[in-house]
Short mmCIF file of C-alpha atoms in Angstrom, two decimals:
data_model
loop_
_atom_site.label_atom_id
_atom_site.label_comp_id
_atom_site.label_asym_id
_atom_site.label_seq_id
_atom_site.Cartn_x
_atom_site.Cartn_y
_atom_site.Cartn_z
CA UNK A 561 -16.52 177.67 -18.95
CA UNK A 562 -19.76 176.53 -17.89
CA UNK A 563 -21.45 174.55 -20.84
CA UNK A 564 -25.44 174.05 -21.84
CA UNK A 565 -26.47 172.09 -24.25
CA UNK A 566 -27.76 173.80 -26.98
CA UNK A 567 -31.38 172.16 -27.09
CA UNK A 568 -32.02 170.78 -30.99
CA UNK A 569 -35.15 169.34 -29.95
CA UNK A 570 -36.89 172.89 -29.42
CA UNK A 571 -36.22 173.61 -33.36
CA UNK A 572 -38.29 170.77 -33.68
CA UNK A 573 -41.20 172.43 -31.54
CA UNK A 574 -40.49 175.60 -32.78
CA UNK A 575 -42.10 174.68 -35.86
CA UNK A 576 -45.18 173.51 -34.09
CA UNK A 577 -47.83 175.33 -34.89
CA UNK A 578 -50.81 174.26 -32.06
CA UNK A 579 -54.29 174.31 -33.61
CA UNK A 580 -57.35 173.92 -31.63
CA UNK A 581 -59.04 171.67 -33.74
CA UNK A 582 -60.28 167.86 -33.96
CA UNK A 583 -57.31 165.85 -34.47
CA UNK A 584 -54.47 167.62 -32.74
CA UNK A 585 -53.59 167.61 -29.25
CA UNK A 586 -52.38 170.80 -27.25
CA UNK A 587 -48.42 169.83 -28.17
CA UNK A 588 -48.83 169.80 -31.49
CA UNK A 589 -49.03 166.01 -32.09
CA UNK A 590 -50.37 163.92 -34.52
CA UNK A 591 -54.05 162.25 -32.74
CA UNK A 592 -54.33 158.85 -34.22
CA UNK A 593 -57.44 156.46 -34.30
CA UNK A 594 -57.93 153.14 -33.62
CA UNK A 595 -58.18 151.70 -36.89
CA UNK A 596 -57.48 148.61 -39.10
CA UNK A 597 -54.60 150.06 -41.04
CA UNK A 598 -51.32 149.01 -39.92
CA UNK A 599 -49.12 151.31 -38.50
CA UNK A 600 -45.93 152.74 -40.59
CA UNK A 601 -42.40 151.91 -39.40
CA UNK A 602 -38.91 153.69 -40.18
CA UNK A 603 -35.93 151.81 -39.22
CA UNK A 604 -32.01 151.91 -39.45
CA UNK A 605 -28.48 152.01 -37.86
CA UNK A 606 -27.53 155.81 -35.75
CA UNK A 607 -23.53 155.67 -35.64
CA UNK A 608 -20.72 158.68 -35.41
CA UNK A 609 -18.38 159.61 -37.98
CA UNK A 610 -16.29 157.20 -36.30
CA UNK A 611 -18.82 153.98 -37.26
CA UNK A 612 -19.52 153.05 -33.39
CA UNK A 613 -23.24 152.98 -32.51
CA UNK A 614 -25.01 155.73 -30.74
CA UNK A 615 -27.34 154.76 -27.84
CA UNK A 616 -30.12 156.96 -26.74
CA UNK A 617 -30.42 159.47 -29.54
CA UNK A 618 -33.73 160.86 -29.87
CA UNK A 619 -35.28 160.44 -33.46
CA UNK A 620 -38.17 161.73 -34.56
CA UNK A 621 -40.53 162.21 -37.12
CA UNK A 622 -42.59 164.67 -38.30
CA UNK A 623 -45.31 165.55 -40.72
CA UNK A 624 -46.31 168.59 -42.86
CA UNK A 625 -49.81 169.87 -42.18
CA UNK A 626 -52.11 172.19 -45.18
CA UNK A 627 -53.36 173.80 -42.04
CA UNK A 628 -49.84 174.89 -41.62
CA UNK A 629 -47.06 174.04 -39.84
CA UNK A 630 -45.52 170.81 -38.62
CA UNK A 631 -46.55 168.19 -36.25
CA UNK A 632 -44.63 165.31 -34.44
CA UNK A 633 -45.93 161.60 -35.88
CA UNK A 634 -44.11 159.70 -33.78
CA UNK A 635 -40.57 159.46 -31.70
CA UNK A 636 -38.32 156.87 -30.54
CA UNK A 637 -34.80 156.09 -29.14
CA UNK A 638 -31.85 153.93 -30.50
CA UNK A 639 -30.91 150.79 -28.61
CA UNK A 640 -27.32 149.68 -27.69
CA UNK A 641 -26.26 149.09 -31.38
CA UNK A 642 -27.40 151.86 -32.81
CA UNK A 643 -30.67 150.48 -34.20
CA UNK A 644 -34.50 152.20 -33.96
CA UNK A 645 -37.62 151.03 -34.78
CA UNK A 646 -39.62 154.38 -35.32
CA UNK A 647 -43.86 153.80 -35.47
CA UNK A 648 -45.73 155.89 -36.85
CA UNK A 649 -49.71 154.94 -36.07
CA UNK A 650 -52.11 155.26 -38.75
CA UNK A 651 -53.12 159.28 -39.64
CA UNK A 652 -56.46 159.39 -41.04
CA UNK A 653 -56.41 163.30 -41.24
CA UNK A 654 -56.38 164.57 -44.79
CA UNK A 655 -54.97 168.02 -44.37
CA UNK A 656 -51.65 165.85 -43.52
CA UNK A 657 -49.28 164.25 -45.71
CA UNK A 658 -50.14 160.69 -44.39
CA UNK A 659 -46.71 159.03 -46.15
CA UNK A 660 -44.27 161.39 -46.05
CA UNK A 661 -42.40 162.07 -43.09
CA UNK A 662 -38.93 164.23 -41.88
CA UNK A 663 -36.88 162.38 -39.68
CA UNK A 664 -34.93 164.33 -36.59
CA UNK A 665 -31.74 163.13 -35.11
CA UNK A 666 -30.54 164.08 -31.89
CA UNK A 667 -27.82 162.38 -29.13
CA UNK A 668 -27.99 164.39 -26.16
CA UNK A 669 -25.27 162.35 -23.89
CA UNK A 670 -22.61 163.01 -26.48
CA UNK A 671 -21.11 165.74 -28.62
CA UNK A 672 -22.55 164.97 -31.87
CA UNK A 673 -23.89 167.42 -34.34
CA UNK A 674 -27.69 166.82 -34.47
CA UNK A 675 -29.45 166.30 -38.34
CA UNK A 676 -32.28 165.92 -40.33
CA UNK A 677 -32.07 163.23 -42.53
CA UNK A 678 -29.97 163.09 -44.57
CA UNK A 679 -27.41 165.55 -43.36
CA UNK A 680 -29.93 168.59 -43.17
CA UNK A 681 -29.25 171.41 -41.10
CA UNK A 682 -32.61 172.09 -40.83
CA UNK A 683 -36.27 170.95 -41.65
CA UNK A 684 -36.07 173.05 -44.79
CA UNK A 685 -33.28 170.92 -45.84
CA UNK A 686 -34.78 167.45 -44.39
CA UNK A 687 -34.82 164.51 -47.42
CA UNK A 688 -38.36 163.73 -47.30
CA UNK A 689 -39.04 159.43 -46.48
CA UNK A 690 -42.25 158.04 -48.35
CA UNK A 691 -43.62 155.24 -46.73
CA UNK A 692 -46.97 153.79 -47.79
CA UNK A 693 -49.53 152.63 -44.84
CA UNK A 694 -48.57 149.67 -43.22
CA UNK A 695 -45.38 149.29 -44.69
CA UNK A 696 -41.59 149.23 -43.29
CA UNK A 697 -38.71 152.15 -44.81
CA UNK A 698 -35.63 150.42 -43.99
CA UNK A 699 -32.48 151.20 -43.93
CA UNK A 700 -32.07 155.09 -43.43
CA UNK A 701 -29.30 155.11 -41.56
CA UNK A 702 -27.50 158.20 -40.04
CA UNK A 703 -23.95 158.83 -39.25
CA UNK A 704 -23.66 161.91 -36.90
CA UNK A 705 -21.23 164.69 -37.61
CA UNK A 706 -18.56 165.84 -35.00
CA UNK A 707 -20.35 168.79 -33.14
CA UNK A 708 -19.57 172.04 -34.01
CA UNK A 709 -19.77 175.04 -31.47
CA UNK A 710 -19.75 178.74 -30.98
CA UNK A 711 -18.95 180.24 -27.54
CA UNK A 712 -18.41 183.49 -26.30
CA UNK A 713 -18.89 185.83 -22.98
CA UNK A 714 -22.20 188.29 -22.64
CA UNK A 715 -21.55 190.99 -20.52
CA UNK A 716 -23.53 194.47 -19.33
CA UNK A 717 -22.32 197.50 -18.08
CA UNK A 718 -19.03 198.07 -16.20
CA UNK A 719 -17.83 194.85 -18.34
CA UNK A 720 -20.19 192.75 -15.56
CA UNK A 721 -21.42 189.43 -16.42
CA UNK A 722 -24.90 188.81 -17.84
CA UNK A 723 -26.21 185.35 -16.58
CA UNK A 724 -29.78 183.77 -18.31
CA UNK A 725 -29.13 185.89 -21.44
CA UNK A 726 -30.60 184.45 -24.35
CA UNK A 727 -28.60 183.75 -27.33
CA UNK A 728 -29.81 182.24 -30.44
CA UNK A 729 -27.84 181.07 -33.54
CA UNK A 730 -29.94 181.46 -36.98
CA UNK A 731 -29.23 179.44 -39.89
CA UNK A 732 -29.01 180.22 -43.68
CA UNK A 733 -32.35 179.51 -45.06
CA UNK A 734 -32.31 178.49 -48.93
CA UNK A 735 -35.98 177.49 -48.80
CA UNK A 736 -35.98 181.53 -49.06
CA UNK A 737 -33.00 183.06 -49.59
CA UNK A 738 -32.78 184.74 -46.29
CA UNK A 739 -32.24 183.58 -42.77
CA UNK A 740 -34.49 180.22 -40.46
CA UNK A 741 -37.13 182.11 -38.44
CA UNK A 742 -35.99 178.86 -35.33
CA UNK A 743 -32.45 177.89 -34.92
CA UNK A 744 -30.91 176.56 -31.74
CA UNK A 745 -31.06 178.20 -28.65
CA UNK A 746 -29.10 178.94 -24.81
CA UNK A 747 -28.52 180.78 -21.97
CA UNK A 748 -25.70 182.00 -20.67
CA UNK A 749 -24.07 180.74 -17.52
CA UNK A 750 -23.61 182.47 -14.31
CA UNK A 751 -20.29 183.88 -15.79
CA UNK A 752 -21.96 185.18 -18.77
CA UNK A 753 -20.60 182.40 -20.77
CA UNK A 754 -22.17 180.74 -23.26
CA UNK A 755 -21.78 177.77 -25.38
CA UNK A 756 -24.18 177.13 -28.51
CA UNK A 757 -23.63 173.55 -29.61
CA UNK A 758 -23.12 171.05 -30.69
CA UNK A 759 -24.19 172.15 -33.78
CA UNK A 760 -24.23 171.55 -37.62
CA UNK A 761 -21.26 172.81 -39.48
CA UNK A 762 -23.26 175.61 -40.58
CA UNK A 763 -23.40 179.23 -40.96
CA UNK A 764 -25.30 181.47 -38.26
CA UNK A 765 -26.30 184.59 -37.75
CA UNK A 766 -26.18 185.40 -33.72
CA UNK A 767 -28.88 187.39 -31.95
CA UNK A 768 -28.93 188.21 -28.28
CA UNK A 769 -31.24 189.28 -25.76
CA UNK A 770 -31.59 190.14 -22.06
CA UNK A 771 -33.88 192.08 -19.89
CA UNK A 772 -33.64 195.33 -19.59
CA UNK A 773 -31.77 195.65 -23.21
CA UNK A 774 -33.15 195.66 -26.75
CA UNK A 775 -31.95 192.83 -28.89
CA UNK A 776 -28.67 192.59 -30.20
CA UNK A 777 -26.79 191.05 -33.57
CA UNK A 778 -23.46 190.07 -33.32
CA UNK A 779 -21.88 192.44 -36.54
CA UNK A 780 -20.77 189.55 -38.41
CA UNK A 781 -21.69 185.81 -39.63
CA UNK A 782 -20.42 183.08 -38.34
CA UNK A 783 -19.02 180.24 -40.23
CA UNK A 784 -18.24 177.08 -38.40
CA UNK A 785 -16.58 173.77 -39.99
CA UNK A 786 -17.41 170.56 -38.91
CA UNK A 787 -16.16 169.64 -35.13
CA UNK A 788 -14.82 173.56 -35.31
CA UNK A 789 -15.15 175.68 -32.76
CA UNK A 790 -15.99 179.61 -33.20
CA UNK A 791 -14.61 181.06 -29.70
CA UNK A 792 -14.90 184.71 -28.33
CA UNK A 793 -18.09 186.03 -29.89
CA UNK A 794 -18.32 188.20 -27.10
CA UNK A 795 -21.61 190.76 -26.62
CA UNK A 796 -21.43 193.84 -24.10
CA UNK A 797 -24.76 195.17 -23.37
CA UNK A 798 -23.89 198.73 -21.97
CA UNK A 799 -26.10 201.73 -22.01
CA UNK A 800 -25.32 204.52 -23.80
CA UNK A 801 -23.19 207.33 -22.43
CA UNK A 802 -23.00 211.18 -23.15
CA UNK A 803 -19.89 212.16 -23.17
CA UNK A 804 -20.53 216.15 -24.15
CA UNK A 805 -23.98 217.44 -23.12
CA UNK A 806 -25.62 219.32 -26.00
CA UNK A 807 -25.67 223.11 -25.83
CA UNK A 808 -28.63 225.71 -27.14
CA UNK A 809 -26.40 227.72 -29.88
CA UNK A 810 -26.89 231.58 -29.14
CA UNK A 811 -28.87 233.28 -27.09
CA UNK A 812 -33.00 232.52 -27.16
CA UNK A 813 -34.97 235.42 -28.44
CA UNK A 814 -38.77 235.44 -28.79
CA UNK A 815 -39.47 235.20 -32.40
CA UNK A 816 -35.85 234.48 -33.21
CA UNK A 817 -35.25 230.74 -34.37
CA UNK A 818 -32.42 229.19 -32.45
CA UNK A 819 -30.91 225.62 -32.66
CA UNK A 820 -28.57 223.55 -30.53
CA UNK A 821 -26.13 220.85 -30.64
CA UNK A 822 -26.52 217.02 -30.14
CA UNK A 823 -23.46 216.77 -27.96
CA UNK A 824 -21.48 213.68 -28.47
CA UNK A 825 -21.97 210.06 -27.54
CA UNK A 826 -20.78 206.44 -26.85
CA UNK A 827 -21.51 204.77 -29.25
CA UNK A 828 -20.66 207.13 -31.76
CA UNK A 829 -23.58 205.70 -33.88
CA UNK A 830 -26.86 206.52 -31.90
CA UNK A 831 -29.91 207.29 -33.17
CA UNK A 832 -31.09 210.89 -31.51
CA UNK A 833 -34.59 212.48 -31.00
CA UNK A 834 -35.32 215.84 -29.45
CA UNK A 835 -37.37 217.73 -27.41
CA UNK A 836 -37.18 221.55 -26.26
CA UNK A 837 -38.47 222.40 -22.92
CA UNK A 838 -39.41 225.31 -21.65
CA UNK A 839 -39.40 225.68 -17.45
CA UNK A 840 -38.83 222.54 -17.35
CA UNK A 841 -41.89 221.61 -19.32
CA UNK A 842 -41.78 219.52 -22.93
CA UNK A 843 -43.35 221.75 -25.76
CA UNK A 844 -45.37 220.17 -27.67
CA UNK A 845 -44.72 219.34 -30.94
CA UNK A 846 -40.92 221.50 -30.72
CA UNK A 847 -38.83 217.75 -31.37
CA UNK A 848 -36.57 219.60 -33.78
CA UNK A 849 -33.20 220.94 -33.57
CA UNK A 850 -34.37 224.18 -33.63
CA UNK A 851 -37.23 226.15 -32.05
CA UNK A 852 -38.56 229.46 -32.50
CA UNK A 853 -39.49 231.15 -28.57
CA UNK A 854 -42.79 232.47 -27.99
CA UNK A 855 -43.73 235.70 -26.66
CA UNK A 856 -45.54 233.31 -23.94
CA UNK A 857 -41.91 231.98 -23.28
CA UNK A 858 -40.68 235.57 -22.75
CA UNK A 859 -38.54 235.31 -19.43
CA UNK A 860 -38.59 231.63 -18.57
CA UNK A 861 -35.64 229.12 -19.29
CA UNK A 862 -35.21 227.44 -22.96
CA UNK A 863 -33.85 224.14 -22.39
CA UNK A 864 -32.48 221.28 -25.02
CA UNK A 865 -33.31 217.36 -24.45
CA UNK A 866 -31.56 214.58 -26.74
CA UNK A 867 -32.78 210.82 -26.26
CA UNK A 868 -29.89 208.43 -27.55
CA UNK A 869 -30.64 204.81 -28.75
CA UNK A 870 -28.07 202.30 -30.18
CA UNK A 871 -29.02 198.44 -30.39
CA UNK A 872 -28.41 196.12 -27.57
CA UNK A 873 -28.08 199.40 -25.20
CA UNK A 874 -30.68 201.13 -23.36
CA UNK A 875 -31.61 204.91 -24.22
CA UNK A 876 -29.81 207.58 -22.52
CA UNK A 877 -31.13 210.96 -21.90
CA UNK A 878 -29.30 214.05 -21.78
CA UNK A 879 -30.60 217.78 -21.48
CA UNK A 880 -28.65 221.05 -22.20
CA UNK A 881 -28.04 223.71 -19.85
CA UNK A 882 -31.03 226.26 -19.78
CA UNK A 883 -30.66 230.16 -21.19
CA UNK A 884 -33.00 232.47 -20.00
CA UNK A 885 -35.47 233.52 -23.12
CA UNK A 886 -35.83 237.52 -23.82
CA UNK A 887 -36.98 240.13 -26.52
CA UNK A 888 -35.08 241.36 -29.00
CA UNK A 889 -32.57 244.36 -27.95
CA UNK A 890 -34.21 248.01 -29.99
CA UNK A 891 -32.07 249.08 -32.60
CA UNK A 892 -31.05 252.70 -31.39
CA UNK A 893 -32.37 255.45 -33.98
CA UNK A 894 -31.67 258.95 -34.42
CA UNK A 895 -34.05 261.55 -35.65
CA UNK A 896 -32.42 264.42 -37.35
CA UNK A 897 -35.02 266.99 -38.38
CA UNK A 898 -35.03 268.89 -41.17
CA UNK A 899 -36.00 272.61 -41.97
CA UNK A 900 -38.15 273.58 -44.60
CA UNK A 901 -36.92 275.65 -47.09
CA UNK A 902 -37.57 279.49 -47.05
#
């Protein structure tokens, strides 16, 4: 299966929020001045859960702003042995919290479960590092977790694969009880394979999406342990099929009310809207399942329309054979006369 890395970094950038004012740039960084204030530094040791140092992970920090959102204060790499030397340049801002930073840890050459420090899933769960200006936070070391994963196959209709659907695995959110509006992101592959990882040991909620279909939730959670792998979390994006056409009840007679069936449909669980047409034209307003013929309708033909809609499929349409529309048959009456009494 054809594997893409599930990009940690965008979580970071996610959060972003880009303001157009003095003091930010168009990414979302932190603008710095030249100034006499030394600049802040945040050092220590990035190993695996084995000890050995990790080379060229990405760490980053980042810094709350009042004005919303949050912004990256500086980024580095480790060296060799494991060791960075993250500066942070002076912020003279005040609507950010100059000394207080959240630290992002990512290895992107090896299968290691990206973190916030320490050991946070996600920014929400991030220990906070205070560092005064011009001074040195040593010692915050990280040791990455095994990567966890989730995979699965994404396919559309007639079981074909669905290549460059995206598929996007949310996090538990205790900062609210609910679920992270950003969690980590992929595509499939050409197959329709996917691979979301490596990831925290965590547990997600999957969404999927891919033109041409509504977005999709896989039905359950997914918990994954640490270095685990969740495998076939398959999607099918299929439209929706009729598989018995619905059917005006009765014959249509002007003034009479008469109603129709929905017919039947795959999925069973669709979501159905109507709409009665009359020569072939919708009437308007007449989006219930029953309609009441006009004497303008007299003679022309009384169709039924149902529009099905599951999620993850697109609608389906399907439109009852048409009766021809009359008056009401006279009720036969016989006179019997009656002779006056002599």
């Amino acid at each position: 299966m054809a594997r893409t890395r599930t990009s940690t970094r965008r979580s970071v950038w996610l959060l972003t929020v880009v303001l157009a004012i003095a003091g930010l740039t168009s990414a979302g960084a932190v603008t710095t001045t030249a100034s006499a204030a030394e600049p802040i530094h945040i050092t220590g040791t990035v190993t695996d859960n084995g000890g050995l140092p990790v080379a060229g992970a990405e760490v980053q920090a980042v810094v709350y702003c009042s004005c919303e959102g949050f912004h990256t204060a500086g980024e580095t790499q480790t060296a060799e042995d494991g060791a960075y030397d993250l500066v942070i340049p002076p912020i003279t801002e005040s609507y950010f919290d100059h000394n207080d930073f959240l630290v992002h840890i990512d290895a992107p050459a090896g299968d290691h479960a990206p973190e916030w420090y320490d050991n946070g899933v996600s920014v929400f769960r991030a220990t906070s590092i205070h560092v005064p200006d011009g001074r040195t936070a040593t010692g915050k070391d990280v040791q990455l977790a095994p990567g966890s994963h989730i995979t699965g196959t994404v396919t559309g209709p007639r079981g074909a694969p669905l290549a460059g659907a995206v598929v996007v695995a949310d996090f538990a959110d205790p900062n609210d009880g609910g679920w992270a509006d950003t969690g980590f992101p992929t595509r499939t592959a050409d197959d329709g394979t996917y691979d979301l990882g490596p990831l925290p040991a965590s547990t997600y909620r999957l969404s999927f999406r891919a033109p041409g279909y509504s977005e999709q939730r896989y039905p359950t959670v997914v918990v994954v342990g640490e270095g685990e792998t969740a495998a076939g979390r398959d999607v099918s994006f299929r439209p929706v099929r009729n598989l018995k056409r619905p059917a005006i009840v009765g014959k249509p007679v002007v003034g009479r009310k008469v109603s129709a069936t929905s017919g039947s449909w795959d999925p069973q669980r669709v979501k159905r809207s109507y709409q009665w047409l009359v020569d072939g034209k919708p009437v308007a307003g007449a989006t219930h399942a029953s309609y009441r013929p006009r004497v303008r309708d007299l003679g022309k033909k009384l169709r039924f329309r149902v529009i099905a809609r599951a999620p993850g499929h697109p609608a389906a349409t399907a439109t009852s054979r048409g009766k021809t529309i009359r008056t009401a048959t006279p009720t036969a009456t016989t006179r019997i006369g009656v002779r006056p009494a002599r």
